[in-house]
PDB file of C-alpha atoms in Angstrom:
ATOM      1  CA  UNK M  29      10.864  13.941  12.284  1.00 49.00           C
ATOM      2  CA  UNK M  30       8.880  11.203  12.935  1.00 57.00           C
ATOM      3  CA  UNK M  31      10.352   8.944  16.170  1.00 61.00           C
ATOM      4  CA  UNK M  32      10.732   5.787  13.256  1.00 60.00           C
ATOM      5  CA  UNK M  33      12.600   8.629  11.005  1.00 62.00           C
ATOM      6  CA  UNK M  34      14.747   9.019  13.975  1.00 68.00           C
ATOM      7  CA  UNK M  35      15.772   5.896  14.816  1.00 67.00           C
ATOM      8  CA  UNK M  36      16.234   5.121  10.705  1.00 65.00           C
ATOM      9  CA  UNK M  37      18.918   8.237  11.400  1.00 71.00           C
ATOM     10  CA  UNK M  38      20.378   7.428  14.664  1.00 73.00           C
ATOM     11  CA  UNK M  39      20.872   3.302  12.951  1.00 69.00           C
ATOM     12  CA  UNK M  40      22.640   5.012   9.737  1.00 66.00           C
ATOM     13  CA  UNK M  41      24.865   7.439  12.334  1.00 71.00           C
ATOM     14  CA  UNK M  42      25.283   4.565  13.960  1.00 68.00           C
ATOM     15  CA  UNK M  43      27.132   2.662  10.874  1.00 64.00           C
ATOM     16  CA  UNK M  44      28.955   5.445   9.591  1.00 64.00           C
ATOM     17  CA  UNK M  45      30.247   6.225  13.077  1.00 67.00           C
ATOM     18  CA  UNK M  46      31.528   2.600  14.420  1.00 63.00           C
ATOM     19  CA  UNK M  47      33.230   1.864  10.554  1.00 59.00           C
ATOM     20  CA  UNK M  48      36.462   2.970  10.011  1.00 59.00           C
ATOM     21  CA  UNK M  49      37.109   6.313   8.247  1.00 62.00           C
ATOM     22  CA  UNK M  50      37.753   5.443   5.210  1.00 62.00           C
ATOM     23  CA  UNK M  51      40.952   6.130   4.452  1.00 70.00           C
ATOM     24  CA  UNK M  52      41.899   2.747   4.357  1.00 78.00           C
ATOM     25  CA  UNK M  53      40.772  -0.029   1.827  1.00 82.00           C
ATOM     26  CA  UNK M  54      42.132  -2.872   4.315  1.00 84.00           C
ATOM     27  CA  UNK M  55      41.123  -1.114   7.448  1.00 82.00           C
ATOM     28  CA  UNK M  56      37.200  -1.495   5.865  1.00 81.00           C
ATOM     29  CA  UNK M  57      37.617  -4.828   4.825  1.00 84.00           C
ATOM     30  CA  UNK M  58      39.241  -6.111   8.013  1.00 85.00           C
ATOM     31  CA  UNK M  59      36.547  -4.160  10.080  1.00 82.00           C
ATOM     32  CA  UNK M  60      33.746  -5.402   7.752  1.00 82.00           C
ATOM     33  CA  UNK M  61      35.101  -9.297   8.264  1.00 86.00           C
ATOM     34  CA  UNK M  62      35.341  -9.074  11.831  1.00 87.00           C
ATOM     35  CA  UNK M  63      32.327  -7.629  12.754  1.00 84.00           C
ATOM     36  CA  UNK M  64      29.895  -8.973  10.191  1.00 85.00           C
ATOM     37  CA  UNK M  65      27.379 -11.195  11.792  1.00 88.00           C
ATOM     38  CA  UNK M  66      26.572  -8.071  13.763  1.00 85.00           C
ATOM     39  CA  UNK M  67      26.665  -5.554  10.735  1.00 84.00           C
ATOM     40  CA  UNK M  68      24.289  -8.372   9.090  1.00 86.00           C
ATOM     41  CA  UNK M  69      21.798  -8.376  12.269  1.00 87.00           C
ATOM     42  CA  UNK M  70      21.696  -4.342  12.243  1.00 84.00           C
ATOM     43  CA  UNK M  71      20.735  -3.956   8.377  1.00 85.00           C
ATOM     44  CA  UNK M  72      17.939  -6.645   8.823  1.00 87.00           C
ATOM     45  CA  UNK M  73      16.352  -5.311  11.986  1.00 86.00           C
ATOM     46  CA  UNK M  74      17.185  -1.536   9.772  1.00 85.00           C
ATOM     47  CA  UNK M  75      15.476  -3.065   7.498  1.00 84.00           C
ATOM     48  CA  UNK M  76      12.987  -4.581   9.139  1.00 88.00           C
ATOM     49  CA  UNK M  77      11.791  -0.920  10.710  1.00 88.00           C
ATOM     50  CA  UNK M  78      11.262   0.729   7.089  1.00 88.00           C
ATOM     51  CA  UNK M  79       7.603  -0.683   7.057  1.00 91.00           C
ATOM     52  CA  UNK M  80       7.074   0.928  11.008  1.00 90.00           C
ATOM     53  CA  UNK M  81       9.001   4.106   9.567  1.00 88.00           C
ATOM     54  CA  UNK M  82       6.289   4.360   6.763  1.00 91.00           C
ATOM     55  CA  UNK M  83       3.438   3.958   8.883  1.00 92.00           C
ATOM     56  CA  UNK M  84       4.364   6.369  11.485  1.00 89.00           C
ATOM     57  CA  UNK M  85       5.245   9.021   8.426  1.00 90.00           C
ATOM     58  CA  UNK M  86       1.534   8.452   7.086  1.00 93.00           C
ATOM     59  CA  UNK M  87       0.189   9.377  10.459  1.00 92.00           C
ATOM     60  CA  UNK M  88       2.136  12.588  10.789  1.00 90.00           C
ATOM     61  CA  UNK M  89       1.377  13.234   7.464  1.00 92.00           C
ATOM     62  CA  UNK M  90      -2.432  12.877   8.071  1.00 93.00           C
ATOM     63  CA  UNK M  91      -2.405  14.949  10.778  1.00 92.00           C
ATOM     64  CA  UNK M  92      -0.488  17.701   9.022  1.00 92.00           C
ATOM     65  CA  UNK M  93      -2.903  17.542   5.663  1.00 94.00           C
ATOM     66  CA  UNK M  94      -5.996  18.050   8.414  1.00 94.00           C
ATOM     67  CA  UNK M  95      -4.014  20.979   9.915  1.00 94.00           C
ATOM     68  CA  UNK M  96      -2.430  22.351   7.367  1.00 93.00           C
ATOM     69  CA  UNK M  97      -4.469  25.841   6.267  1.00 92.00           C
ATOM     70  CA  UNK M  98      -1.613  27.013   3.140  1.00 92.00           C
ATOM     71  CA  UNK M  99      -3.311  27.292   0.257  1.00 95.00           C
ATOM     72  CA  UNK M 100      -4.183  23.646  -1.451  1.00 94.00           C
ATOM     73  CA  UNK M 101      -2.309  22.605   1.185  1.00 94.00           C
ATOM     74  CA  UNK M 102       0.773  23.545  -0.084  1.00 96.00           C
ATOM     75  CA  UNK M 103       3.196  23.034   3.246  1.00 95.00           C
ATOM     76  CA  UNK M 104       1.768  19.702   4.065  1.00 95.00           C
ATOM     77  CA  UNK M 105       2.448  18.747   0.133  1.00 96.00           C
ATOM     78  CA  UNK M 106       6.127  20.164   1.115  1.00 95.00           C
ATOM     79  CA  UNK M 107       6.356  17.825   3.895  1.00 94.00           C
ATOM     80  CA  UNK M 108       4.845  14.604   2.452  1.00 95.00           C
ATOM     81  CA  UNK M 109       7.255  14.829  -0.850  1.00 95.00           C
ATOM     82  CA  UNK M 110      10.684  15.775   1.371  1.00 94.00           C
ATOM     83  CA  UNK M 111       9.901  12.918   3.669  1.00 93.00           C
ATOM     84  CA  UNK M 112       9.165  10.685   0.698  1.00 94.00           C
ATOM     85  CA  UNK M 113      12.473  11.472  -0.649  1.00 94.00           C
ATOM     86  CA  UNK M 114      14.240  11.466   2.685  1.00 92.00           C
ATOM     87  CA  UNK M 115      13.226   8.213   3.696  1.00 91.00           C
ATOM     88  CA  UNK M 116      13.834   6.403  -0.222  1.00 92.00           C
ATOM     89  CA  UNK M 117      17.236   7.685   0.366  1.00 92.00           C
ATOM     90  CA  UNK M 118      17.585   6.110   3.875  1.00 88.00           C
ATOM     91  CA  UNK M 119      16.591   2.592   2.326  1.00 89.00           C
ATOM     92  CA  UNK M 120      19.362   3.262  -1.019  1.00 90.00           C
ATOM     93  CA  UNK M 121      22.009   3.938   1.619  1.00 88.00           C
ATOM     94  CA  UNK M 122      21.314   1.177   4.355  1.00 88.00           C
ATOM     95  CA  UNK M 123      21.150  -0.908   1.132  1.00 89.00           C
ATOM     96  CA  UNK M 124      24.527   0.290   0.038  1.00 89.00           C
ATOM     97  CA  UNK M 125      26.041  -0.257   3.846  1.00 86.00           C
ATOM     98  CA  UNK M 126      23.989  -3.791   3.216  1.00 88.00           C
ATOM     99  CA  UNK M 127      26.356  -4.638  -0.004  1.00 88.00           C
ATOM    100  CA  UNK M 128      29.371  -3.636   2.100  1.00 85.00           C
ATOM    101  CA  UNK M 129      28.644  -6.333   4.362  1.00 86.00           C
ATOM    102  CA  UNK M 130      27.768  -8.916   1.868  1.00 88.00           C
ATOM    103  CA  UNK M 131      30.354  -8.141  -0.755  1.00 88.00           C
ATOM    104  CA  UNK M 132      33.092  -7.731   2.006  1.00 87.00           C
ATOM    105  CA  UNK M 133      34.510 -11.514   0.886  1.00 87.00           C
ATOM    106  CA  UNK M 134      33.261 -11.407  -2.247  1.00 90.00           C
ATOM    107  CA  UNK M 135      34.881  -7.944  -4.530  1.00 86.00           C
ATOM    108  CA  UNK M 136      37.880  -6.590  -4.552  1.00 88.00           C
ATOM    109  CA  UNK M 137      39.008  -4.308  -1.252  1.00 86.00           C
ATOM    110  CA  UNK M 138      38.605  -1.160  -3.935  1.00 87.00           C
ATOM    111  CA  UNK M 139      34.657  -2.161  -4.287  1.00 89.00           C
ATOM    112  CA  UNK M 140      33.854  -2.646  -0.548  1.00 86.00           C
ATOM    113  CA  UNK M 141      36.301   1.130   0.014  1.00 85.00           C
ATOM    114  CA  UNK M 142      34.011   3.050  -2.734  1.00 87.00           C
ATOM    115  CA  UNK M 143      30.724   1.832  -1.353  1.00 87.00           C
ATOM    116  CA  UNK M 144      31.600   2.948   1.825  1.00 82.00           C
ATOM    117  CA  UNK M 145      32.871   6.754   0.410  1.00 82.00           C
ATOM    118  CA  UNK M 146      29.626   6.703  -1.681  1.00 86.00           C
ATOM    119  CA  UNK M 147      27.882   6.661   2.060  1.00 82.00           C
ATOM    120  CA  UNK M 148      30.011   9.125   3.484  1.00 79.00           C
ATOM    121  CA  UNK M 149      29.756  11.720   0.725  1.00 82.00           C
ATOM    122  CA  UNK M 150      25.845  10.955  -0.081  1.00 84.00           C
ATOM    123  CA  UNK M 151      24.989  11.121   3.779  1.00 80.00           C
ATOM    124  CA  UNK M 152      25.530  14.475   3.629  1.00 81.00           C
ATOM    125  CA  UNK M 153      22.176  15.515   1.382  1.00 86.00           C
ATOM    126  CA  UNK M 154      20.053  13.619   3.957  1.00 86.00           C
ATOM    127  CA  UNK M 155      19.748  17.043   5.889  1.00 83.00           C
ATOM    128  CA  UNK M 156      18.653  19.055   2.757  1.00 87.00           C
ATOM    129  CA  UNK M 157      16.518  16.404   1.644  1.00 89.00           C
ATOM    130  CA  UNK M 158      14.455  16.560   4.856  1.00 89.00           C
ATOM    131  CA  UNK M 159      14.845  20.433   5.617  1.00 90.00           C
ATOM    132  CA  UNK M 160      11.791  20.811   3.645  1.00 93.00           C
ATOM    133  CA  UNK M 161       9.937  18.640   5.805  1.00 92.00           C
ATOM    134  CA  UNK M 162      11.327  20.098   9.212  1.00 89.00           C
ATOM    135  CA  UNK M 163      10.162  23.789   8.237  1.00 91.00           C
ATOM    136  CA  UNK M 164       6.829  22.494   6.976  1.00 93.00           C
ATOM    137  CA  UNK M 165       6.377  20.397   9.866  1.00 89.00           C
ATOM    138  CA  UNK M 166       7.151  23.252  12.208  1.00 87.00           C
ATOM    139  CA  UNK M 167       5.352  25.646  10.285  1.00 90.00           C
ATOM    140  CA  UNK M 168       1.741  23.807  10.435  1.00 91.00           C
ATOM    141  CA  UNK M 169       2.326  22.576  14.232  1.00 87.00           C
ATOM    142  CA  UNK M 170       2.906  25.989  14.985  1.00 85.00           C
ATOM    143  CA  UNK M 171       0.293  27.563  13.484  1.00 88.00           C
ATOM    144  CA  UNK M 172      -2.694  24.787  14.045  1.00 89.00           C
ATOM    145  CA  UNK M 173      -1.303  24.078  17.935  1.00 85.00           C
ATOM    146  CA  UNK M 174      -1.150  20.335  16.562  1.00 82.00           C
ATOM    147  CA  UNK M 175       1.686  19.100  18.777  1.00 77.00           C
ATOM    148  CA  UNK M 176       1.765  19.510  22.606  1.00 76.00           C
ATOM    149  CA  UNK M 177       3.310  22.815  23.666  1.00 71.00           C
ATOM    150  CA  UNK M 178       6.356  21.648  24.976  1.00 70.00           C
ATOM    151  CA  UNK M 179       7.403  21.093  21.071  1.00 68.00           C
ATOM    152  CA  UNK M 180       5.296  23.788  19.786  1.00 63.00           C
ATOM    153  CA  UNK M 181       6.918  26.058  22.140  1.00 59.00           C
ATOM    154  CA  UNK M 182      10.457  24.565  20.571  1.00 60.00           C
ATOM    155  CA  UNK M 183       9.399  24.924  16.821  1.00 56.00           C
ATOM    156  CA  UNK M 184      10.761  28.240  15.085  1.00 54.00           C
ATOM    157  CA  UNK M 185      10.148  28.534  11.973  1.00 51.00           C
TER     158      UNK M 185
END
């Protein structure tokens, strides 16, 4: 994954891991109150990073079209699409975690608890959505020598 994909990740891990668990409607909102200026500054500079987290993905991808020697390019299609998808997701969740934040004072305890489950339980697809793009990444590098051989030497595919 791209190093802007990463830190997209590591920011959403981030969120999921310094809320509460969920279990508790109040234990959300209370969390959400007391901590919001700071949950506000982390979803704009999140946001913020989703026009670096583009670029950097167009690069990669670039390099991976030149390399790629599948038939019509097949694997570096692979990898384009799941990244596409991977990162759209990434912006529908931060904006979810966004609503959280700005609905915390706003809806009921019920609607701030459910947005936060809907993270939890969608976060999970985020590694099949960018499997695709991890094997086809690994796959080209490995075959073309693209990367240096330090992570050549740690791709498997």
């Amino acid at each position: 994954m791209p190093l802007a994909d990463a830190a997209d990740a590591a920011a959403f891990a981030l969120c999921l891991l310094i809320l509460p668990d969920g279990g508790s409607a109040a234990a959300i909102v209370a969390f959400v109150r007391d901590d919001n200026v700071l949950l506000e500054a982390v979803m704009g500079l999140t946001f913020l990073s989703f026009p670096a987290t583009i670029y950097c993905n167009a690069l990669v991808a670039s390099k991976l079209y030149a390399a790629d020697t599948s038939p019509g390019h097949r694997l570096s299609w692979t990898a384009v699409g799941s990244d596409i998808v991977t990162v759209a997701f990434l912006a529908v969740l931060f904006g979810i975690l966004a609503a959280n934040v700005l609905l915390v004072d706003k809806a009921d305890a019920g609607v701030v608890h459910a947005l936060r489950v809907v993270c939890l339980v969608s976060a999970y697809l985020i590694g099949g959505l960018s499997a695709p793009f991890l094997l086809a990444f690994a796959t080209i590098s490995k075959r073309a020598n693209l990367f240096p051989s330090w992570l050549n030497a740690q791709l498997s595919p």
